[in-house]
Structure formats: C-alpha cells, structure tokens
Coordinates of N, CA and C in Angstrom, one line a residue:
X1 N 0.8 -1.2 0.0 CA 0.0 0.0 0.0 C 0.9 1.3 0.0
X2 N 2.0 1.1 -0.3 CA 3.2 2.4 -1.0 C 2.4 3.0 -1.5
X3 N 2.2 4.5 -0.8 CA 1.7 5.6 -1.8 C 0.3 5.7 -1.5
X4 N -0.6 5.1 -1.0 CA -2.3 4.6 -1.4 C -2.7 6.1 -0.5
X5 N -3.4 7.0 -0.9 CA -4.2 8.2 -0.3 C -5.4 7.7 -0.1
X6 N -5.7 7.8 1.4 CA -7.4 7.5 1.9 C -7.6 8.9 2.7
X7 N -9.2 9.4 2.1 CA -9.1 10.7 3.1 C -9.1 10.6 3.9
X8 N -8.8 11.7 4.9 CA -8.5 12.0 6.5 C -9.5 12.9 7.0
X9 N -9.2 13.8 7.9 CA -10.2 14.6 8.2 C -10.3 16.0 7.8
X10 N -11.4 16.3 8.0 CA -11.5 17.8 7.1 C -11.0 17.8 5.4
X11 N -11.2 17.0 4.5 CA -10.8 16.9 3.3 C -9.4 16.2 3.2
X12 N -8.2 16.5 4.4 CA -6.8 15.9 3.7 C -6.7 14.4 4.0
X13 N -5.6 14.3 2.7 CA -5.2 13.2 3.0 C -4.8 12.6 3.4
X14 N -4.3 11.3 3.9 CA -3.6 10.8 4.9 C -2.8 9.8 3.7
X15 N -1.1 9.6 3.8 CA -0.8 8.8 3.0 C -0.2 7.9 3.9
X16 N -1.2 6.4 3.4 CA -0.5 5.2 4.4 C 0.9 4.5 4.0
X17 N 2.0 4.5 4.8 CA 3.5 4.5 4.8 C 3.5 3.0 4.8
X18 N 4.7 2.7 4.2 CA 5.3 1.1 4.4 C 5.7 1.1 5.9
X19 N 5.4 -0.4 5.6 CA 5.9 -0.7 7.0 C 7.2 -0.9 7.1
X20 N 8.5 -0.2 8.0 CA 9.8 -0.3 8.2 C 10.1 -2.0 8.3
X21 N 11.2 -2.4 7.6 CA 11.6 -3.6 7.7 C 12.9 -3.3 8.2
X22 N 13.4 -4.5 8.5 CA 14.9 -4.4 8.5 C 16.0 -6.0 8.3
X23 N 15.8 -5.5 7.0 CA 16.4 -6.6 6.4 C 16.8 -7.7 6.8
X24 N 17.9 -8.3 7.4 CA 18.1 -9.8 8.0 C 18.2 -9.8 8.6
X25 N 17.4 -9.2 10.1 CA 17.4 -9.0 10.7 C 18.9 -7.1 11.7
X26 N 19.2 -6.8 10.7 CA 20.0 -5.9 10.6 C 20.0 -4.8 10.7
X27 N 20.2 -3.6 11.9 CA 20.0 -2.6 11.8 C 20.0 -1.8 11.3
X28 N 19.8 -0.2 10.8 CA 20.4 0.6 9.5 C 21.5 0.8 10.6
X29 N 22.7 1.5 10.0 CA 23.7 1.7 10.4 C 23.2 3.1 11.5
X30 N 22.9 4.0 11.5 CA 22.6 5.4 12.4 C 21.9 4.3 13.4
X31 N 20.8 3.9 13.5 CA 20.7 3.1 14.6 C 21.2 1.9 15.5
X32 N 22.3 1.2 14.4 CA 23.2 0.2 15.3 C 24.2 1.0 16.3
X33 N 24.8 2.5 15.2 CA 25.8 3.1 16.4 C 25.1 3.6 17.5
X34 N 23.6 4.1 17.3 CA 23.4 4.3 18.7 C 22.9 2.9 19.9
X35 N 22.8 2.2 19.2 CA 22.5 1.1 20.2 C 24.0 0.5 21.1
X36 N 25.0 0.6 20.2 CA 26.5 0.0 20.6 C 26.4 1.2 21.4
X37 N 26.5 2.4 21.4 CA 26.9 3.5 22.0 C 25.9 3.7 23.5
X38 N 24.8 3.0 23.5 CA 24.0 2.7 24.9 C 24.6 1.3 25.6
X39 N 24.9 0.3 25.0 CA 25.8 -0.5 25.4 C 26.6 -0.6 25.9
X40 N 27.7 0.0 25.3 CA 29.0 0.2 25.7 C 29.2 0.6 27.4
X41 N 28.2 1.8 27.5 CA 28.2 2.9 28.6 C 27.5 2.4 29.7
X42 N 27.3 1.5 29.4 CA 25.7 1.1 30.5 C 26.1 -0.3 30.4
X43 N 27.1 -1.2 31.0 CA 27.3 -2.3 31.1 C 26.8 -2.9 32.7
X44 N 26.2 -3.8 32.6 CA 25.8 -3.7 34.0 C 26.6 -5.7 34.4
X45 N 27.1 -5.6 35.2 CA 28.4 -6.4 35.4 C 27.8 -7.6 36.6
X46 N 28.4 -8.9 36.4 CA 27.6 -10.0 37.2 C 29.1 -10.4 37.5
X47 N 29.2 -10.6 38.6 CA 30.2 -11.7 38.9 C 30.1 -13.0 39.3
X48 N 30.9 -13.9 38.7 CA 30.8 -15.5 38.9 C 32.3 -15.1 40.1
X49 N 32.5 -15.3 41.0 CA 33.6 -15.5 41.9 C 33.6 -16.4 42.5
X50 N 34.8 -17.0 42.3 CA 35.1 -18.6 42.7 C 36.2 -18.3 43.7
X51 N 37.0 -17.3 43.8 CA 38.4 -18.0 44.4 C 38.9 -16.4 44.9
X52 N 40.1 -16.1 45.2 CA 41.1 -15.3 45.4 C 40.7 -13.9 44.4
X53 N 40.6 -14.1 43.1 CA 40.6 -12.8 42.1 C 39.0 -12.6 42.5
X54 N 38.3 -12.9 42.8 CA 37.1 -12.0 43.2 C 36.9 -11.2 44.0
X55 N 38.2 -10.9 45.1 CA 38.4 -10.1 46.0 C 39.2 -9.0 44.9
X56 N 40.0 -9.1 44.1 CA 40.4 -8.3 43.4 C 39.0 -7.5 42.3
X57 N 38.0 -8.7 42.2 CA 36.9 -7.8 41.6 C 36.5 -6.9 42.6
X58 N 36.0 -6.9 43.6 CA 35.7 -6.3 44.5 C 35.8 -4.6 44.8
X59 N 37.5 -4.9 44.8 CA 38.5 -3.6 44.8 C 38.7 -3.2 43.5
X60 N 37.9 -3.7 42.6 CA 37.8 -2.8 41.0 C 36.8 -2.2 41.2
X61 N 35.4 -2.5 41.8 CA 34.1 -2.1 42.3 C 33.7 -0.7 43.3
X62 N 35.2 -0.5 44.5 CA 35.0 0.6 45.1 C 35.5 2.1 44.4
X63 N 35.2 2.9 44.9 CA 35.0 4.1 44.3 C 36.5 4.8 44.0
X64 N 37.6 3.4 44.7 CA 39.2 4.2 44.4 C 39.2 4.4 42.5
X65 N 38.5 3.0 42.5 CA 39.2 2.5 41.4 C 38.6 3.0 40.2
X66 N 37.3 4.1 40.2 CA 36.1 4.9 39.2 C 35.5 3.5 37.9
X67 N 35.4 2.5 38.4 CA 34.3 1.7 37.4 C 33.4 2.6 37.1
X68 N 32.6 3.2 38.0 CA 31.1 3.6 37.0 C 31.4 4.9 36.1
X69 N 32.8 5.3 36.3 CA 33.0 6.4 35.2 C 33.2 6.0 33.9
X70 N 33.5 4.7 34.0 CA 33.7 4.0 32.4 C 32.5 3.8 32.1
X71 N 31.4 3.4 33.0 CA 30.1 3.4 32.6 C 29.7 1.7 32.9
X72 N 30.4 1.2 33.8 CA 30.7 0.0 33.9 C 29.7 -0.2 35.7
X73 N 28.2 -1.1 35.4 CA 28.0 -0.5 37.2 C 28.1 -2.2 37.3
X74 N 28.6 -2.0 39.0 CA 29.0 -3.8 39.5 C 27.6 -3.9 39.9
X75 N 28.1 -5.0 40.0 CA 27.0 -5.7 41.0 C 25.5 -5.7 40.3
X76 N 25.3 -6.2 39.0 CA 23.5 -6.7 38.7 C 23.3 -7.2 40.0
X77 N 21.7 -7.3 40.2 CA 21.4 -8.1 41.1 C 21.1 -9.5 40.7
X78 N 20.9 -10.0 39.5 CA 21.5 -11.2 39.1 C 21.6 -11.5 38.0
X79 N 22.2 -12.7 37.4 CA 22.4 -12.8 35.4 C 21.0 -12.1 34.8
X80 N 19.6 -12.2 34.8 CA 19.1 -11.9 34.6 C 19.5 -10.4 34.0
X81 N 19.6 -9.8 34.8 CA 19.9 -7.9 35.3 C 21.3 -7.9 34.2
X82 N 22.0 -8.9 33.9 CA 23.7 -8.3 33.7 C 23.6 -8.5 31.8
X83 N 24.6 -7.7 32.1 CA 25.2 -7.6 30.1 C 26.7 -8.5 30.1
X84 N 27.5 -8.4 31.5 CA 28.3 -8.8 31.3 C 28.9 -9.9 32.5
X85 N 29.4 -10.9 31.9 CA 29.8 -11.8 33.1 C 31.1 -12.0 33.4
X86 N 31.9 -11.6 34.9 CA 32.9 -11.6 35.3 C 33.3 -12.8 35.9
X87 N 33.9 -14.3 35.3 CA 34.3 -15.3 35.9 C 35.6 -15.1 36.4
X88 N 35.7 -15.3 38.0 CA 37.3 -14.5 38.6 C 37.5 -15.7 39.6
X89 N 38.6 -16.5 38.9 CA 39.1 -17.6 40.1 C 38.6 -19.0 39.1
X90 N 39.1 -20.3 40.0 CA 39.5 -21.5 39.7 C 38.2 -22.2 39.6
X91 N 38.1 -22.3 38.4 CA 36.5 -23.2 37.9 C 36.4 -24.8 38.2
X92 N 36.0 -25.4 39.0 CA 36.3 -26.8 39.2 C 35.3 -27.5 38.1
X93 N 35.5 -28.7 37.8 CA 34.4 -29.8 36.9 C 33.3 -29.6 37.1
X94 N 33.1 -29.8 38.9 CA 32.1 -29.6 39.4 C 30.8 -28.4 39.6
X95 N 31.8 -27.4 39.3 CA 31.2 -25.8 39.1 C 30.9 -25.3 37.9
X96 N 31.1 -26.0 36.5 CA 30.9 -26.1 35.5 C 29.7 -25.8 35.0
X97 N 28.8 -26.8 35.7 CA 27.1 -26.4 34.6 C 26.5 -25.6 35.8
X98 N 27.0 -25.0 36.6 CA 26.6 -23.5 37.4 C 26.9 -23.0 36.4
X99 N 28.1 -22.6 36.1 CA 28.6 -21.6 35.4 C 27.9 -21.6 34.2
X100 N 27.6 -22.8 33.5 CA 26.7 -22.3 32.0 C 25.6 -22.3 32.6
X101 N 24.8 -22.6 33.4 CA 23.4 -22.4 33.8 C 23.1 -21.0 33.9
X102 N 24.1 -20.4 34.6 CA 24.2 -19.0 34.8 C 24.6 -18.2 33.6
X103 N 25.3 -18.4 32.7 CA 25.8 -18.1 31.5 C 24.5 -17.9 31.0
X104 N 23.7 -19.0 30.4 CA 22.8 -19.5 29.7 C 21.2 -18.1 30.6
X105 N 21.4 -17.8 31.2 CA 20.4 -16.9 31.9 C 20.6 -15.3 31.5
X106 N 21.9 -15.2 31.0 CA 22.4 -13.7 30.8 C 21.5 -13.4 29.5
X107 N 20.8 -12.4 29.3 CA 20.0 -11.6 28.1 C 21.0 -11.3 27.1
X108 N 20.5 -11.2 25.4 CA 21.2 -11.6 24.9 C 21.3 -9.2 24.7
X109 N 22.6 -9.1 24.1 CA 24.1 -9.6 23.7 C 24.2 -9.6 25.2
X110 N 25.0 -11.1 25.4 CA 25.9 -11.2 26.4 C 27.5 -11.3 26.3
X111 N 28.4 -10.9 27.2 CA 29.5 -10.5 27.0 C 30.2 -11.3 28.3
X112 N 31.6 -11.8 28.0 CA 32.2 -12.7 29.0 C 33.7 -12.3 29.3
X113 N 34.1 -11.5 30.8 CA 35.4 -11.7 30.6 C 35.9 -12.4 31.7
X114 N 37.4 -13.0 31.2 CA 37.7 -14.5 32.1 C 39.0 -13.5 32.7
X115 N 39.0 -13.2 34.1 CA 39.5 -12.3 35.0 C 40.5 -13.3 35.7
X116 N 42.0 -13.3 35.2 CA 42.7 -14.3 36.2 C 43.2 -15.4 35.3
X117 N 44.4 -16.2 36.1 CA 45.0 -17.1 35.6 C 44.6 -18.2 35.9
X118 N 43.4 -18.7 36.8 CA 42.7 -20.0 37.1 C 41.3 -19.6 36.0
X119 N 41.0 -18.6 36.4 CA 39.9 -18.8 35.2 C 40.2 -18.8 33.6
X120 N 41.2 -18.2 33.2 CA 41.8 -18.4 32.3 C 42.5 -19.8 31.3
X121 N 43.0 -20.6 32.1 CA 44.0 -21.5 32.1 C 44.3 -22.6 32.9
X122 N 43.2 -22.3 34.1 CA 43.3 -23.3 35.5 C 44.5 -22.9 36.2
X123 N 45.5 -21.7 36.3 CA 46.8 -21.4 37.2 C 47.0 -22.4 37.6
X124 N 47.8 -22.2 38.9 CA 48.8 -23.1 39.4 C 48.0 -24.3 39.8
X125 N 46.7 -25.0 39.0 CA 46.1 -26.1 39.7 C 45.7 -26.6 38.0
X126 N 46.6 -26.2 37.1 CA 45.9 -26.9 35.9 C 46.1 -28.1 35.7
X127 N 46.9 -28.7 36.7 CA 47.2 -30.3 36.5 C 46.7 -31.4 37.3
X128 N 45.7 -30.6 38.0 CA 44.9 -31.5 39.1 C 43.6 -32.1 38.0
X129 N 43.2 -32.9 38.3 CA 42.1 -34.1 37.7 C 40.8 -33.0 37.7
X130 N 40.6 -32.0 39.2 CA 38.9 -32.0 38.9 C 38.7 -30.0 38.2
X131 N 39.9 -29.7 37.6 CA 40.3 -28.3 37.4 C 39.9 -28.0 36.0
X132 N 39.0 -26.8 35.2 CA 38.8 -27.2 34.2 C 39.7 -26.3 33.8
X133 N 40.5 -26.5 32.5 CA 41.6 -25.9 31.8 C 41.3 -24.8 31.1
X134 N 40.4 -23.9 31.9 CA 40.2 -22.3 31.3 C 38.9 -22.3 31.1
X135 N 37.9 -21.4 31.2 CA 36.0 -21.3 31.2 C 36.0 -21.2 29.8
X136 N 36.7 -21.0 29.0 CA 36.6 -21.2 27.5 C 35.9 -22.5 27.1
X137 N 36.4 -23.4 27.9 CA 36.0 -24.6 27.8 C 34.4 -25.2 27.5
X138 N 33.9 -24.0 28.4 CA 32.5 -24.1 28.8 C 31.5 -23.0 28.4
X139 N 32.3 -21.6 28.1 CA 31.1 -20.8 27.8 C 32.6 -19.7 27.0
X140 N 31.6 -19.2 25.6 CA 32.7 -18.2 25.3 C 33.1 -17.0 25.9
X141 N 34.5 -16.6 25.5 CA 35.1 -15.7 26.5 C 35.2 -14.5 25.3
X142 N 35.0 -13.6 25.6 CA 35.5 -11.8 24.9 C 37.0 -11.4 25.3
X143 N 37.2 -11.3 26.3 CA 38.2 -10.5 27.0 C 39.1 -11.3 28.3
X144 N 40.3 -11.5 28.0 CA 41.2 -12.6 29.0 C 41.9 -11.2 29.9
X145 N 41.8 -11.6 30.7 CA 42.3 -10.7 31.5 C 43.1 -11.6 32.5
X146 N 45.1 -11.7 32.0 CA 46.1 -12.3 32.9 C 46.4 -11.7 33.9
X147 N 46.7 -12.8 35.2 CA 47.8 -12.2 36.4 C 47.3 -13.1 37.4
X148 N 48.2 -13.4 38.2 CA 47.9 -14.1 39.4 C 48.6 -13.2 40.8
X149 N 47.3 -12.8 41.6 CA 46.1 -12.6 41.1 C 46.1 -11.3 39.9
X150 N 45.1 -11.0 39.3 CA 45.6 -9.2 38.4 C 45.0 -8.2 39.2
X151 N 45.6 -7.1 39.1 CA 45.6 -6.0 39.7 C 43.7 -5.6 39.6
X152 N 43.4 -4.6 40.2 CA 42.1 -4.1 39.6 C 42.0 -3.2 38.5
X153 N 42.9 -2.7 38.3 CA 43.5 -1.8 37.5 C 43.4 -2.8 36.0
X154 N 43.3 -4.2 35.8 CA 43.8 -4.9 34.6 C 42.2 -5.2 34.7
X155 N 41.4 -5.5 35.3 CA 40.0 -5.3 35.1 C 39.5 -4.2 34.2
X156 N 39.8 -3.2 35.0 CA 38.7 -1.9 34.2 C 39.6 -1.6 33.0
X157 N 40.9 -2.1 32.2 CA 41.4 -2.5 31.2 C 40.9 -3.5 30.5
X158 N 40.5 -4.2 31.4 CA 39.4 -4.8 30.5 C 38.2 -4.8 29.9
X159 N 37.2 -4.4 30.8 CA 36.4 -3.4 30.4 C 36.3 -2.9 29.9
X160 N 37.2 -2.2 29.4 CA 37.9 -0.7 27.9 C 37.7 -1.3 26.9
X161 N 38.7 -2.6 27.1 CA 38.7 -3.1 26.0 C 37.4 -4.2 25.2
X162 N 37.4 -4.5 25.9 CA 35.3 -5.1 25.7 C 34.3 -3.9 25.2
X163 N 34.6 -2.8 25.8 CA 33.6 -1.6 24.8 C 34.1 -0.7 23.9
X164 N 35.6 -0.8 23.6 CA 35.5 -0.4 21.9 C 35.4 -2.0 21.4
X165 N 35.1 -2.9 21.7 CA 34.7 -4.3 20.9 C 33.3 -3.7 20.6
X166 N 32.3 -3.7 21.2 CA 31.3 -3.5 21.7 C 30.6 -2.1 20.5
X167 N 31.7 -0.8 20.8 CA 31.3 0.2 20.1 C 31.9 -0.3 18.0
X168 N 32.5 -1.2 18.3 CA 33.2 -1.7 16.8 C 32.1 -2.9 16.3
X169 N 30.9 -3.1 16.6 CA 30.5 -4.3 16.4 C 29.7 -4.4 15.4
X170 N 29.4 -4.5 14.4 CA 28.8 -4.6 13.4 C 27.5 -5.5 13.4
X171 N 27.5 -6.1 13.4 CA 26.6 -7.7 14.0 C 24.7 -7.1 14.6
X172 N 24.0 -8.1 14.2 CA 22.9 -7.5 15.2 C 23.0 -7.7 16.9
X173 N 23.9 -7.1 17.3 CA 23.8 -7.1 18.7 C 24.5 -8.5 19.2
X174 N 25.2 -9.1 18.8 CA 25.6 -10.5 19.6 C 27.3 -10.4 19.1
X175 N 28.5 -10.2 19.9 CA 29.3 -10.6 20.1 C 30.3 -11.4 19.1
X176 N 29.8 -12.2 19.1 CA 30.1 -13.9 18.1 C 29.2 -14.6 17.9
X177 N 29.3 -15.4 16.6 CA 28.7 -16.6 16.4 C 29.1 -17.6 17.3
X178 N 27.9 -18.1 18.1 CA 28.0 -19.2 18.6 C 28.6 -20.7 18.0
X179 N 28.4 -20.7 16.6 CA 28.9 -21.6 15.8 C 30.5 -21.6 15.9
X180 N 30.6 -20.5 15.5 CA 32.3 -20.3 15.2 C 33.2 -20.4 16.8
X181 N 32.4 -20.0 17.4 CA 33.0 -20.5 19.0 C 33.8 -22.2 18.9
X182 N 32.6 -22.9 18.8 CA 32.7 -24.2 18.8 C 33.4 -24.6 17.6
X183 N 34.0 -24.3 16.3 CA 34.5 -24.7 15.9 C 36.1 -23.9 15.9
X184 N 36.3 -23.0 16.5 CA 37.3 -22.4 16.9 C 38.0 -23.4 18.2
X185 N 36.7 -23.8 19.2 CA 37.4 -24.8 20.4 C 37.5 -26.2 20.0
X186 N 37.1 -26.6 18.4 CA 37.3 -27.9 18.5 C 38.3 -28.4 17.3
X187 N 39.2 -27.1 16.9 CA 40.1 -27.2 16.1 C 41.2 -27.9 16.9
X188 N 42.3 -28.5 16.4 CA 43.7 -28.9 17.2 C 44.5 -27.7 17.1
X189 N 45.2 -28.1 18.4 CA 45.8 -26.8 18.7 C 47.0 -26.5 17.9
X190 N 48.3 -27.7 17.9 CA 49.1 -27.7 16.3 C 48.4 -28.3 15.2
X191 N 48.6 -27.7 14.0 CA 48.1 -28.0 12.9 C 49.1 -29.2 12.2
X192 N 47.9 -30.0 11.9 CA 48.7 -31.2 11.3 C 49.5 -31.0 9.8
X193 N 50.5 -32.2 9.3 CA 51.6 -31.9 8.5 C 50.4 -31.2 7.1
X194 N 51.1 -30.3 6.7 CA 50.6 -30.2 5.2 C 50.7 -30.7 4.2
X195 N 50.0 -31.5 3.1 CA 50.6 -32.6 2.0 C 50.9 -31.7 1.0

C-alpha cells in the first residue's frame, strides 16, 4: 500500500507508509551506532567469583578504582539484570554447569570476561584431575584478562577493551557466532603436517 491516499479529516489526505523492515534482521547503520553506543556505557556487570581474584573484583568495584566512570555499574542483582559476566578464580568440573546455567540466563548480547589465571588456564592447579583448563572450555570468552592474582586496574582495562569491541560491532547485537566459537574450540591446537 506504498503511496495509497485514503481521506482524512477535514478533506486531507492521509498517506498510508510502508511498513519499516529491517532486512536480515540488521539494523540501519545510524541506529546500530546508537545502540553499541548505549551498550557500551551502561554495562551492568555480574560476577561468577570462585576463588582469590574476586576479591580483586571487588576492589575494582569501590569508588578508588572509578568503574562507574567508564560506565561499567557492578554488581546486577543477578544474570538476569547483567550484560556482562565476570568469571574470577578456579572453575572446578564440578562448578561447571553453574557456570553455563548461569551463563545461559544472561540476556542476549551477552559478554564474558575471564578475569585471572585459574579462570583463564586453570593457574597453578591446571594439573589437578577435577580443574577445568580455562572457562573457554565451557562458555565463550571476549576479554582474557592475565595475572595471578591481576591487579584491579587490569580489570577496568578490561572493560575498555570489551567496549571499543562492543562500540566496533557490526553484527545484530551479539558478540560472536555461537557456531564459530565451537569450531574455533574444536580445532587442534598444532596443525597437522601439510601434504
């Protein structure tokens, strides 16, 4: 009905408009930067703390360290509430389908940074039986953030760097392909001989 004139009141016309689409699902570009640009600024932050670096999340949270100036507020009151999820400390086997349970609860675009060298890599316990060898394993990660423990200061470096990801994103609102995750984790890690 492009174009169709039905009268209106008092003699004028009213001309009935198409209906806005948006292609495959795809924003126009003026409205994707504003949406990255509400994003970015307004991260509302969930912590998974398991171990030692969650006390370091903690003291990235008080007012020395200016998180909410980045635009970064702690503490959702739970996955539900959060954009982003802060796994900080040593993920056991056993802690595992918490961890995606809770993952799995975050609204989507969800965002993941793996804070630490046990969450990261399993630190100094990656050779124990029940340790899992980095949360990658189990839910995708954006932003690795090393150090045993890291400073708070390598936090809200992190953070920075998760929201020019964030303000750079092209995509309707999600991160990564979920697909490409899983075939990114189920590649070998040396590549076999070339013929």
């Amino acid at each position: 009905m492009t174009g169709h004139h039905e009268p209106g009141p008092a003699g004028s016309s009213v001309v009935a408009l198409p209906t806005p689409t948006v292609g495959s699902g795809w924003a126009p570009t003026p409205l994707r930067l504003v949406l990255n640009w509400g994003r970015r600024y307004s991260i509302w932050v969930f912590d998974f703390g398991l171990a030692c670096c969650s006390l370091e999340f903690i003291s990235a949270a008080m007012g020395r360290q200016e998180s909410l100036g980045l635009g970064a507020l702690p503490f959702a009151p739970g996955p539900r509430q959060a954009d982003l999820m802060v796994v900080s400390g040593t993920c056991t086997d056993k802690m595992a389908p918490a961890l995606k349970g809770l993952y799995d609860r975050l609204p989507a675009p969800k965002y993941v940074i793996s804070f630490g060298a046990c969450a990261n890599s399993g630190g100094p316990y990656w050779d124990s039986y029940c340790v899992t060898k980095g949360v990658d394993q189990i839910i995708p990660v954006d932003v690795y953030v090393p150090g045993c423990p890291p400073r708070p200061e390598a936090l809200l470096q992190g953070i920075v760097v998760l929201q020019e990801r964030i303000a750079a994103l092209e995509g309707p609102g999600v991160a990564r392909d979920p697909s490409q995750d899983a075939q990114v984790l189920a590649r070998p890690l040396v590549p076999g001989p070339t013929p």
